[in-house]
XYZ file of C-alpha atoms in Angstrom:
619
model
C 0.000 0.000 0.000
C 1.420 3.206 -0.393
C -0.794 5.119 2.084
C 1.632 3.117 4.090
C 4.087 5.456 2.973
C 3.033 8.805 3.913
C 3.874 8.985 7.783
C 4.962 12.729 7.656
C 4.668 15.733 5.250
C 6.302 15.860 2.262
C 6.237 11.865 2.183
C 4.162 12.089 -0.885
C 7.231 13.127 -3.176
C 8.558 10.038 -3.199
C 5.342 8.194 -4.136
C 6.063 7.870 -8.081
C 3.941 9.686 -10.776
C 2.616 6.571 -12.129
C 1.330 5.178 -8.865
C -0.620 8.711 -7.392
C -3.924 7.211 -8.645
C -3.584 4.336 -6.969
C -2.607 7.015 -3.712
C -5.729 8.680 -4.737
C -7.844 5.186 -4.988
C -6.291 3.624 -1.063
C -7.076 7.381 0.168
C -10.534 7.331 -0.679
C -11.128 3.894 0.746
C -9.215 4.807 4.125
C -11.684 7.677 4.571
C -14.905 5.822 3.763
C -13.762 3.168 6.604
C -13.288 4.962 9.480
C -15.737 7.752 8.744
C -18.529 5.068 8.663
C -17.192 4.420 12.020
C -16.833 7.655 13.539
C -19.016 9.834 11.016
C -17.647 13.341 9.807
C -17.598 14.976 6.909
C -17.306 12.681 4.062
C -18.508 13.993 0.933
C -15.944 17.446 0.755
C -13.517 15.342 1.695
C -13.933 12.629 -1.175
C -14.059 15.761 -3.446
C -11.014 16.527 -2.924
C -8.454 14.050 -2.389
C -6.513 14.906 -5.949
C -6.797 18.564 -5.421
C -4.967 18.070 -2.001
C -2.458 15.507 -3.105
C -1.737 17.789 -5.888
C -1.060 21.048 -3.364
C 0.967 18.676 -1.194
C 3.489 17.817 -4.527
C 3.446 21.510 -5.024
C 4.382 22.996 -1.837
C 7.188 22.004 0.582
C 5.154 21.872 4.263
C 5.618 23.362 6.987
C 7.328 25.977 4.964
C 5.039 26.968 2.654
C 1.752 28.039 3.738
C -1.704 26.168 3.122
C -5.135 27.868 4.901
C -8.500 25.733 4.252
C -11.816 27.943 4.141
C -13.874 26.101 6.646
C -11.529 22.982 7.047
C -13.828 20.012 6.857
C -12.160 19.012 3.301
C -8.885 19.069 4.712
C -9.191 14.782 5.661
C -6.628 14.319 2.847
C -3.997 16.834 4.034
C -4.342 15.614 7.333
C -3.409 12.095 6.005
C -0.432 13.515 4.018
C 1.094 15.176 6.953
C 1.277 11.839 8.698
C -1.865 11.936 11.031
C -3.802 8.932 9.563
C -3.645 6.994 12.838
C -5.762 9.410 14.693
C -8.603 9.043 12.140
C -9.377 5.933 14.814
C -10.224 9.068 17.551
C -11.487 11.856 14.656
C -13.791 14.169 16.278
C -13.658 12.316 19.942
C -13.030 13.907 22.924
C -8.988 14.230 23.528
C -9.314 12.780 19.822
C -8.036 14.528 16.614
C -10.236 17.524 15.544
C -11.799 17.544 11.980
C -10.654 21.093 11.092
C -6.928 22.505 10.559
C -5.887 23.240 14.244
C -2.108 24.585 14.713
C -1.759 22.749 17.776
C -1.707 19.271 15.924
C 0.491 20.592 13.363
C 2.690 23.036 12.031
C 1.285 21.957 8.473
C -1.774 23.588 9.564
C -1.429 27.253 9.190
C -4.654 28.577 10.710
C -7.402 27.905 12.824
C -10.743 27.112 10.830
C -14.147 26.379 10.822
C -16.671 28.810 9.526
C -16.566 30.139 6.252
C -15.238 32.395 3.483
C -11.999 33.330 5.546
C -8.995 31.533 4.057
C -8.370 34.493 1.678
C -8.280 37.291 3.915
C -6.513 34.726 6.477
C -4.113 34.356 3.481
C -3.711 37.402 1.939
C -2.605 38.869 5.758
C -0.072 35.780 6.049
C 1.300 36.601 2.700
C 1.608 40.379 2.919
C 3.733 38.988 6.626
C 5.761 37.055 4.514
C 6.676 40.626 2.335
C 6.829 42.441 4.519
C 9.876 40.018 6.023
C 11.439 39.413 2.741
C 10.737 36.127 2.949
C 10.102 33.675 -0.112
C 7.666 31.130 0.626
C 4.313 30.539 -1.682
C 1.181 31.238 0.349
C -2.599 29.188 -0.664
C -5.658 29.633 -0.070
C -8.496 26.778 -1.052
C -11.921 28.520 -0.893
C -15.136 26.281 -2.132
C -17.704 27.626 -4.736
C -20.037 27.344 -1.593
C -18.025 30.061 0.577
C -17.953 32.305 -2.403
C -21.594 33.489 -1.542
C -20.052 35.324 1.485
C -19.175 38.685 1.410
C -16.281 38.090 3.016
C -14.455 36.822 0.317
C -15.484 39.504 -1.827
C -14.190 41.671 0.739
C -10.855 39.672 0.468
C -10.284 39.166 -2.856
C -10.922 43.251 -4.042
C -8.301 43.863 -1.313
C -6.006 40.780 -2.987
C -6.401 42.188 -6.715
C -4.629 45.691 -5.125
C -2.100 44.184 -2.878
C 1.217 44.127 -3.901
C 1.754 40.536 -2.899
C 2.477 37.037 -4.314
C -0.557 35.122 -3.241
C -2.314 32.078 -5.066
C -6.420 31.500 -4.587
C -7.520 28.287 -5.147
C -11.370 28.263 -6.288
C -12.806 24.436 -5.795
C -15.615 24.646 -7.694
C -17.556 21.296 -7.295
C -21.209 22.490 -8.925
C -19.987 22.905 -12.533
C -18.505 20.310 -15.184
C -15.344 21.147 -17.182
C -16.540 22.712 -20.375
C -14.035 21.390 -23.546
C -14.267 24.244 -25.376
C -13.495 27.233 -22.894
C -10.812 25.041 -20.756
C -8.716 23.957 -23.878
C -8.663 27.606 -25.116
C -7.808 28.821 -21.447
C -5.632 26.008 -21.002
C -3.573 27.344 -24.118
C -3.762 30.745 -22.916
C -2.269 29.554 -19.624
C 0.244 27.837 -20.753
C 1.375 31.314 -23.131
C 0.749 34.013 -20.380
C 2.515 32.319 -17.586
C 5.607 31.311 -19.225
C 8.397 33.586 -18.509
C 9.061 34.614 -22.064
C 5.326 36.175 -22.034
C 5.763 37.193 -18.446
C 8.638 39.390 -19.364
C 7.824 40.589 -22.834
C 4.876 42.402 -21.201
C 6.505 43.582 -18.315
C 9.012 45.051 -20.959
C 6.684 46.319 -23.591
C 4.844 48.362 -20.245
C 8.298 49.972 -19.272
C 9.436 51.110 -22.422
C 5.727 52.957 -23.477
C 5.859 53.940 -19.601
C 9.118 56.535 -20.759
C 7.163 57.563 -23.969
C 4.857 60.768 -24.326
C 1.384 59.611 -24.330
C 2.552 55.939 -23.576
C 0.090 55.245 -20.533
C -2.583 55.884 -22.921
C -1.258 53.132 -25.466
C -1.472 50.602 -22.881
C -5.043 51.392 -21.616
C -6.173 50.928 -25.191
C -3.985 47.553 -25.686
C -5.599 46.642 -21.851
C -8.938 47.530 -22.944
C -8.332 45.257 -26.228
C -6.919 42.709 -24.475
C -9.918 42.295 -21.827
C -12.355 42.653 -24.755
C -10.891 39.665 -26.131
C -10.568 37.132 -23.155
C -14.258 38.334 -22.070
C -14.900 35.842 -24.466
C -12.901 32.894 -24.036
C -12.003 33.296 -20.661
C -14.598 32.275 -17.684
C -12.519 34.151 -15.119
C -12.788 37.948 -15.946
C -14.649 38.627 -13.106
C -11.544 37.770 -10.618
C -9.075 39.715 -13.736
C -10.921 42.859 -13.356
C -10.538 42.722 -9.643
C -6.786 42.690 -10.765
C -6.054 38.740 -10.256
C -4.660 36.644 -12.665
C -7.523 33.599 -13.764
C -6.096 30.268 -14.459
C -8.349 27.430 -15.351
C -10.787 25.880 -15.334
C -9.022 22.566 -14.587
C -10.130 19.032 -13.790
C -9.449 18.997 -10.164
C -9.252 14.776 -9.876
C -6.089 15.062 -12.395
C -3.019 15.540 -10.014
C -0.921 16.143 -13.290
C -3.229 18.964 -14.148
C -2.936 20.387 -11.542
C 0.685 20.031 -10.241
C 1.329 21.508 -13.880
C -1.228 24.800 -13.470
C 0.123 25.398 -9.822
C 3.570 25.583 -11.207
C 2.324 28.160 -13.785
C 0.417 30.049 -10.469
C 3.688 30.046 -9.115
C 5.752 31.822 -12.000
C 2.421 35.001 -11.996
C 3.613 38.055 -10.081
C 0.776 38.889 -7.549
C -2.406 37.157 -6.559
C -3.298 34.365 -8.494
C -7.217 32.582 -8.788
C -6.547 28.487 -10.217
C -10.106 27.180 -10.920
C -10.438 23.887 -10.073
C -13.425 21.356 -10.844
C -14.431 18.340 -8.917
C -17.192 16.323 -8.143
C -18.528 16.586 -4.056
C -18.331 12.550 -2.669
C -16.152 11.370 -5.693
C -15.481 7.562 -5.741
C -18.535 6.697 -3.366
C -21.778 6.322 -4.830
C -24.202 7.149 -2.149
C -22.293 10.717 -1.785
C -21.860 11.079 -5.129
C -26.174 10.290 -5.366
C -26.773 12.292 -1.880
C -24.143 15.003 -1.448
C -25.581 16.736 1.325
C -26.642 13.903 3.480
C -22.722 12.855 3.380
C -21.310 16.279 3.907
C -21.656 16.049 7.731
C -22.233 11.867 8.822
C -23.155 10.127 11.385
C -21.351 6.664 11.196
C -22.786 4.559 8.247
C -22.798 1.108 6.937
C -20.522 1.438 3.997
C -22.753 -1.008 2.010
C -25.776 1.125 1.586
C -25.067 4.272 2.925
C -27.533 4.202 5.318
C -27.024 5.696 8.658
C -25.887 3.256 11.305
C -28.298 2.662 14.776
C -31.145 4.710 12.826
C -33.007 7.264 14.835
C -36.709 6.493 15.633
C -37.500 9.621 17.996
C -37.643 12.815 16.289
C -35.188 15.679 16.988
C -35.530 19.067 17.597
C -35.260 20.404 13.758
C -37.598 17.753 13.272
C -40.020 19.231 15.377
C -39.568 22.893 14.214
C -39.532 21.408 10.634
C -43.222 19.892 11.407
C -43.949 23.146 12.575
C -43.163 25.458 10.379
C -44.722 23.496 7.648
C -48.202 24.101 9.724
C -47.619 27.530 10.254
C -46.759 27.847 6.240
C -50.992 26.543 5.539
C -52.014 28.841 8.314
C -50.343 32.238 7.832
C -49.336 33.108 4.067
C -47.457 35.965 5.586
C -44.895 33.504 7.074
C -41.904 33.024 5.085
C -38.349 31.510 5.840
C -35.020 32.397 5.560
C -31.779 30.573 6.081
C -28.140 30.204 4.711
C -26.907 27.722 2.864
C -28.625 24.942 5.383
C -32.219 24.508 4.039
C -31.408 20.622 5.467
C -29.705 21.101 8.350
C -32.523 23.600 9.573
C -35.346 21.415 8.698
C -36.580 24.125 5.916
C -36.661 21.266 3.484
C -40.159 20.426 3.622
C -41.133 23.956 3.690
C -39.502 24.632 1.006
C -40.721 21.820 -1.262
C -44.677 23.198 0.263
C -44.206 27.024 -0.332
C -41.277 27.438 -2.690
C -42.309 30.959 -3.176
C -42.146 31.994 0.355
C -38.528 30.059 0.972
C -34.870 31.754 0.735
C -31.636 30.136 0.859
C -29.393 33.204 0.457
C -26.372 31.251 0.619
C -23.577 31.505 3.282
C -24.242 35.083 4.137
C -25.495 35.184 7.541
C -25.578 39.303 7.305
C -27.267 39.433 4.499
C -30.096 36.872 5.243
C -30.188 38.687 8.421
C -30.984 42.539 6.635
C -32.850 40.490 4.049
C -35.140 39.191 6.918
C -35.774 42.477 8.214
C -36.888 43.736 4.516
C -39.457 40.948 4.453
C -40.802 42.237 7.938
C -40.497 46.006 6.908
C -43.087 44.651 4.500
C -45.711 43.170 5.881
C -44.304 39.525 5.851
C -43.628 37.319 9.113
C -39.912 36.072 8.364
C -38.610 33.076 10.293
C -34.837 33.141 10.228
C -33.203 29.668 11.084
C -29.713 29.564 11.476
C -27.029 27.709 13.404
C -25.853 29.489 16.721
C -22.540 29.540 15.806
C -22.813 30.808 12.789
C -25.898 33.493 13.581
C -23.394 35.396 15.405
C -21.391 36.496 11.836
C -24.515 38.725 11.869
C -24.506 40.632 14.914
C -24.224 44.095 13.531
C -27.260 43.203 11.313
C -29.370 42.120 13.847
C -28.658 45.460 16.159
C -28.738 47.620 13.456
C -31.561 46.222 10.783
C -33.593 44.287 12.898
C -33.697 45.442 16.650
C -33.162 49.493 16.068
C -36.262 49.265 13.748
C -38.187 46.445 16.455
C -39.146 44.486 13.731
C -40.923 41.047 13.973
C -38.641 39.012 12.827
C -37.968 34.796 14.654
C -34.891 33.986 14.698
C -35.445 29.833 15.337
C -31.597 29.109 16.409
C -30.923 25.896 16.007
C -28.151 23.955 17.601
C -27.961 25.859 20.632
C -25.622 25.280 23.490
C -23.092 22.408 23.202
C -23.318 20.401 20.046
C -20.170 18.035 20.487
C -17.806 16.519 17.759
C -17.378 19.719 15.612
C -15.506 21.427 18.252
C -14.829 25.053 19.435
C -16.107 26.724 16.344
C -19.321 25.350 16.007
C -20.484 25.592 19.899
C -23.640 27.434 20.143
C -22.319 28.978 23.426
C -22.600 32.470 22.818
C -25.666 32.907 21.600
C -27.502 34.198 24.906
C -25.100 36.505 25.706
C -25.077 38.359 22.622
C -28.613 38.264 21.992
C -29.252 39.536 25.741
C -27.151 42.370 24.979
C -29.578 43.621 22.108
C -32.465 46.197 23.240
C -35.981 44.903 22.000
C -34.292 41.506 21.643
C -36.496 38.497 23.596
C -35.183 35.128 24.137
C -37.225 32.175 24.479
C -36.137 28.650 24.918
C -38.233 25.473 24.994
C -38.104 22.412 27.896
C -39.272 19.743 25.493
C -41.058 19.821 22.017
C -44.297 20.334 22.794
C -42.904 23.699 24.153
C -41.218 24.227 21.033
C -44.041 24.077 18.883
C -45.888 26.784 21.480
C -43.121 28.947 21.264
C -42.381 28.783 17.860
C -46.266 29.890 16.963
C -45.560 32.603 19.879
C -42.946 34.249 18.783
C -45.035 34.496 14.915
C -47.741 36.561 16.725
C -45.251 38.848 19.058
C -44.653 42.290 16.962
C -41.097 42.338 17.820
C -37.449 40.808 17.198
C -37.952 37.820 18.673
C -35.631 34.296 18.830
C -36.178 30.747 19.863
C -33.472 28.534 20.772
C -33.217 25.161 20.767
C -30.712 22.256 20.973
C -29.153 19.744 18.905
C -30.229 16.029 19.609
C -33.280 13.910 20.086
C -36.040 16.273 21.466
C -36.896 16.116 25.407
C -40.379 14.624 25.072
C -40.748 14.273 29.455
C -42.900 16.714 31.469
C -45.362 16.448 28.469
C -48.117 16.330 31.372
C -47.077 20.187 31.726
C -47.912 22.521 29.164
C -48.987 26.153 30.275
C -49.725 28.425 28.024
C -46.864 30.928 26.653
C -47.117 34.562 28.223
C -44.684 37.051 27.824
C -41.897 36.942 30.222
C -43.486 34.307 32.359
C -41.404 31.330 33.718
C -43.357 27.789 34.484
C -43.141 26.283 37.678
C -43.063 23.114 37.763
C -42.745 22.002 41.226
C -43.397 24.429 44.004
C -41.494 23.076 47.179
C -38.671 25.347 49.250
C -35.033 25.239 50.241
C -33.900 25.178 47.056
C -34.915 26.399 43.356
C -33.464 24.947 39.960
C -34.353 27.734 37.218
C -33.490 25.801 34.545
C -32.691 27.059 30.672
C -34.270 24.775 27.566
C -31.651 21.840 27.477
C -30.525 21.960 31.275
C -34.430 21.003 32.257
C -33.054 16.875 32.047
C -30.460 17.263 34.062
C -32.423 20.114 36.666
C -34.780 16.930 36.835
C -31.841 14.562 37.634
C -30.390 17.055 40.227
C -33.752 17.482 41.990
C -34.290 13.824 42.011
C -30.832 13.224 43.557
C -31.413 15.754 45.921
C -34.934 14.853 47.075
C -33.716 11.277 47.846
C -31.306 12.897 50.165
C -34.157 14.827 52.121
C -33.892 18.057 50.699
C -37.096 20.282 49.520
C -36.326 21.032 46.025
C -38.345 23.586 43.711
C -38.099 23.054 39.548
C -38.909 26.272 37.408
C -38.735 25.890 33.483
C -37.287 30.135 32.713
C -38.999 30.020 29.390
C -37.769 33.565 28.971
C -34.120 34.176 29.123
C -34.759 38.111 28.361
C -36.777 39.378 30.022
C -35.869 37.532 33.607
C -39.103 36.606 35.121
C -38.458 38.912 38.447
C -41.781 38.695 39.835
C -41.379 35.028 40.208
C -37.762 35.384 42.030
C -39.944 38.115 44.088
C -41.981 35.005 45.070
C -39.127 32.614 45.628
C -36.478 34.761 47.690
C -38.534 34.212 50.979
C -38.879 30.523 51.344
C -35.976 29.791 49.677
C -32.351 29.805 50.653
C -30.704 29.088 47.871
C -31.652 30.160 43.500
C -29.503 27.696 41.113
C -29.475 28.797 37.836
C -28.576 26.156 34.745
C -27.772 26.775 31.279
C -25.791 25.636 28.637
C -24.464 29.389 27.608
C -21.298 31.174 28.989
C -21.188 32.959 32.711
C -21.047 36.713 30.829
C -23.976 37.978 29.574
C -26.400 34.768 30.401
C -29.316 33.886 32.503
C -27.732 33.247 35.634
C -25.773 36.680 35.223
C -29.212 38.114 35.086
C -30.432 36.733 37.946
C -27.545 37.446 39.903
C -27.713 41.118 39.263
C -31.274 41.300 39.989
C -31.287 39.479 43.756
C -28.217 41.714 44.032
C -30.351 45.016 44.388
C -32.683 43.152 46.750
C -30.002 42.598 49.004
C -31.508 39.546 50.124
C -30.123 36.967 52.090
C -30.621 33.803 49.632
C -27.596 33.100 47.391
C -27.337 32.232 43.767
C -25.067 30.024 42.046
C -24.551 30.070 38.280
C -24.256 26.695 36.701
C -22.775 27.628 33.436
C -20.073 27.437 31.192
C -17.110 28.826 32.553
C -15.046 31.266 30.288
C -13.618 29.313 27.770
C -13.629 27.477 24.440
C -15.191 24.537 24.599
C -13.189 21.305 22.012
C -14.956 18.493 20.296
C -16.164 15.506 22.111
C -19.714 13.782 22.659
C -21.982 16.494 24.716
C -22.271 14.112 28.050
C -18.559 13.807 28.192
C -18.062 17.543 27.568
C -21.102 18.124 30.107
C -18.980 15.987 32.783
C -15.816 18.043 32.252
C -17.434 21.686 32.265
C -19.304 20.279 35.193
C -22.424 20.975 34.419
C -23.416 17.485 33.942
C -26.137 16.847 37.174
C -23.880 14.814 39.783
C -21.325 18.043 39.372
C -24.333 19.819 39.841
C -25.360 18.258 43.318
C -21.881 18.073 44.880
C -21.579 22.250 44.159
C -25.049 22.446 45.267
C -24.383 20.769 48.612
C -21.095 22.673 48.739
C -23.401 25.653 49.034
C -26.525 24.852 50.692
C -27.064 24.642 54.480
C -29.945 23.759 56.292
């Protein structure tokens, strides 16, 4: 085998050309195994195996610099920098991560995991590198997918003016390789990047340069020039930004490749290589189902099909069910999201109301100011987006949604701690920056028959309003209790005295546990469901602080800026007697690992819980 081979970077030079499909082929089958063991993200990854095998026989590692936009397709380059063993541990706790992390390796340039960042994360390494008079070659790998964010418009205008060597490479897996256009712009490749070409033109501009009127000769020979390739070339879009287009080429040919990087290379300034693939190459149920096998749960290999399958519905389930019945009732309810019509459960609405759906693509800002449009007129817009990833919209939501105190829901799904993707997918955050946010209230559902009562709540309140809920199998206990939602208004469950659990959404389980360990050890123990994270319900601490000694607030949000903060400053201009204690997450960034493990270690799992609680409690 000559995976065998590769057990540090640069191993894959001395794999011979005539063998790197065969690389390619063991590659391929190496990821399919253990993913369908561990699950991850398979389908990128598959996509890309030649394009990374071809960087890696391009660039000498660590010296040269390689930043992946988002990271989950960087499997491969993991493998090639002699990590393949912890594949066994991918995405485990104490395990290897599944995005670029500079702690595992100096291979890895930068920290990733949301998108359309790798070219102003490489455009600011390579001006560095300049600015030091150093020499290495600097890429970036950006996906046709993280093109939609205005990021990396932002990044690439700034590229096309710097004065910088920098090369961009564009995987574009949504379009085939046209014949026609990419054997022309392979031949005008070839001619424009050799060095006779390359210093012809750099001559010809000097001498008219020293000649009266001379500037004006080469506009017009510019303007003919551009004229011209707008009509075999498919990249003047990125050339009239001022970077050099080079491809299309088929991005599972490593001698394609190799060759057109090599050309990249000899191009003064920022460089954009266009490379085509196909998303879940060399596995037919990816290849079939692209976006089921982006982000896997383990599989059998055999069929595809996901492994243990899931009987009990999840949360997005549940919001998916709803929304769909909110769609017949309302026709002023539309939905937004970004990029993540599946992972939101906007799927089914989308296939029911097509004309009331909108996947703006990864642009959280933009859906976010898009949103507020749709509510400026006259429509109900429910925005569903990760929590990680709503917070690339802050400023919009201050400034386009909150200012005006429009009605738009903001369902955020994947709230709190969602595991194996690690420290930049945690939906952590999201309380704390939402709380912050005049007009802003905060909901968040015990189980999902509360989720379906908030979610046609917060479609009636005339205000910015979000909802969120976690990732996982939905809570479906305490179904016997199911108040109606008012505004502001915290359920109690059970009224007793001593001590009172206000619980957030996903900590109501474990509140349930802690009470239950805590009755069995004689101890009166109230149970309040907050409902409301902002505003607090006060009057209901009003009606606790007497017969209570001790308020225990849960969530699965950071200390600053969350519920338990807010609770804490409220008692504290009572200047009563009966303490609070914040059960939260402390201040920190939280890795990858299953959610009870990380629960256990952030000690917020219930038996942590109980042993602070009786730390603090005296009779």
């Amino acid at each position: 085998m000559y995976l065998e081979r590769i057990e540090k970077e640069n191993d894959i030079k001395k794999i011979p050309r005539e063998h790197w499909d065969e690389l390619a082929d063991e590659i391929r089958d190496f990821l399919i195994q253990k993913l369908s063991v561990t699950g991850g993200h398979l389908a990128p990854n598959l996509g890309t195996v030649e394009l990374t095998m071809a960087l890696h026989l391009f660039l000498d590692l660590p010296e040269d610099k390689l930043i992946w936009d988002v990271g989950h397709q960087s499997y491969t380059h993991k493998i090639l920098t002699g990590r393949r063993k912890g594949f066994d541990h991918l995405r485990q706790f104490g395990g290897m991560s599944g995005f670029p992390k500079t702690k595992e390796s100096p291979c890895d340039t930068f920290n990733t995991g949301h998108s359309s960042t790798s070219i102003s994360a490489g455009l600011g390494i390579a001006m560095a590198r300049t600015i030091q008079g150093k020499k290495n070659t600097v890429v970036s790998v950006i996906g046709d997918g993280s093109l939609t964010g205005g990021m990396a418009y932002e990044a690439l205008n700034n590229a096309g003016k710097a004065d910088t060597d920098f090369i961009i490479v564009l995987n574009d897996n949504n379009m085939s390789i046209s014949e026609n256009v990419g054997g022309v712009s392979q031949y005008l490749n070839q001619i424009r990047t050799t060095e006779a070409y390359i210093g012809l033109k750099d001559g010809i501009k000097t001498r008219l340069s020293n000649i009266p009127r001379g500037k004006n000769m080469i506009q017009g020979i510019q303007k003919a020039k551009s004229s011209f390739k707008q009509l075999v070339i498919p990249g003047m879009y990125f050339e009239e930004m001022g970077l050099t287009y080079l491809g299309p080429v088929d991005g599972h040919d490593v001698s394609d490749m190799l060759r057109i990087f090599k050309e990249a290379k000899r191009v003064k300034g920022p460089v954009l290589v266009h490379v085509l693939t196909k998303k879940g190459k060399g596995y037919l149920p990816a290849e079939r189902h692209p976006s089921r096998f982006h982000g896997t749960e383990p599989f059998e290999i055999a069929t595809g099909v996901p492994a243990g399958k899931r009987t009990k519905p999840n949360y997005t389930d549940i919001f998916s069910t709803v929304m769909c019945k909110l769609g017949d009732r309302n026709p002023d309810v539309v939905a937004v999201t970004a990029a993540m019509p599946d992972g939101t459960g906007l799927k089914r609405f989308r296939n029911m109301y097509p004309d009331r759906f909108f996947d703006v693509g990864i642009a959280e800002g933009h859906a976010v100011t898009f949103a507020a449009g749709l509510a400026a007129g006259g429509m109900r817009p429910i925005v569903a987006i990760y929590s990680s990833f709503l917070q690339r919209a802050y400023d919009q939501i201050i400034h386009d949604v909150c200012i005006q105190n429009l009605p738009v829901v903001f369902a955020i799904d994947r709230a709190g701690l969602v595991g194996s993707d690690g420290e930049t997918h945690q939906g952590i955050f999201d309380l704390s920056y939402l709380s912050s946010m005049p007009n802003m209230t905060i909901m968040s559902p015990k189980n999902k028959w509360e989720l379906s009562d908030m979610l046609k709540f917060a479609v009636t309140y005339n205000g910015p309003i979000a909802l969120r809920y976690p990732r996982g199998l939905a809570f479906e206990g305490l179904y016997e209790y199911r108040p109606p939602i008012v505004y502001g208004k915290s359920e109690c469950i059970y009224r007793e005295k001593d001590i009172a659990l206000l619980a957030v959404g996903s900590m109501i389980p474990t509140a349930i546990e802690v009470r239950n360990r805590l009755k069995a050890q004689g101890i009166s123990c109230t149970l309040v469901n907050a409902r409301f994270v902002k505003p607090i319900d006060t009057e209901l601490i009003d009606l606790l602080l007497p017969d209570h000694s001790l308020l225990v607030t849960l969530e699965e949000n950071v200390a600053s800026g969350g519920y338990g903060e807010k609770v804490r400053a409220y008692t504290d201009t009572l200047q009563t007697k009966t303490k609070v204690i914040n059960i939260c997450i402390p201040d920190c960034y939280v890795e990858h690992g299953s959610v009870d493990i990380l629960r256990k270690e952030l000690k917020i799992d219930a038996e942590s819980v109980v042993q602070r609680i009786l730390e603090n409690w005296k009779e």
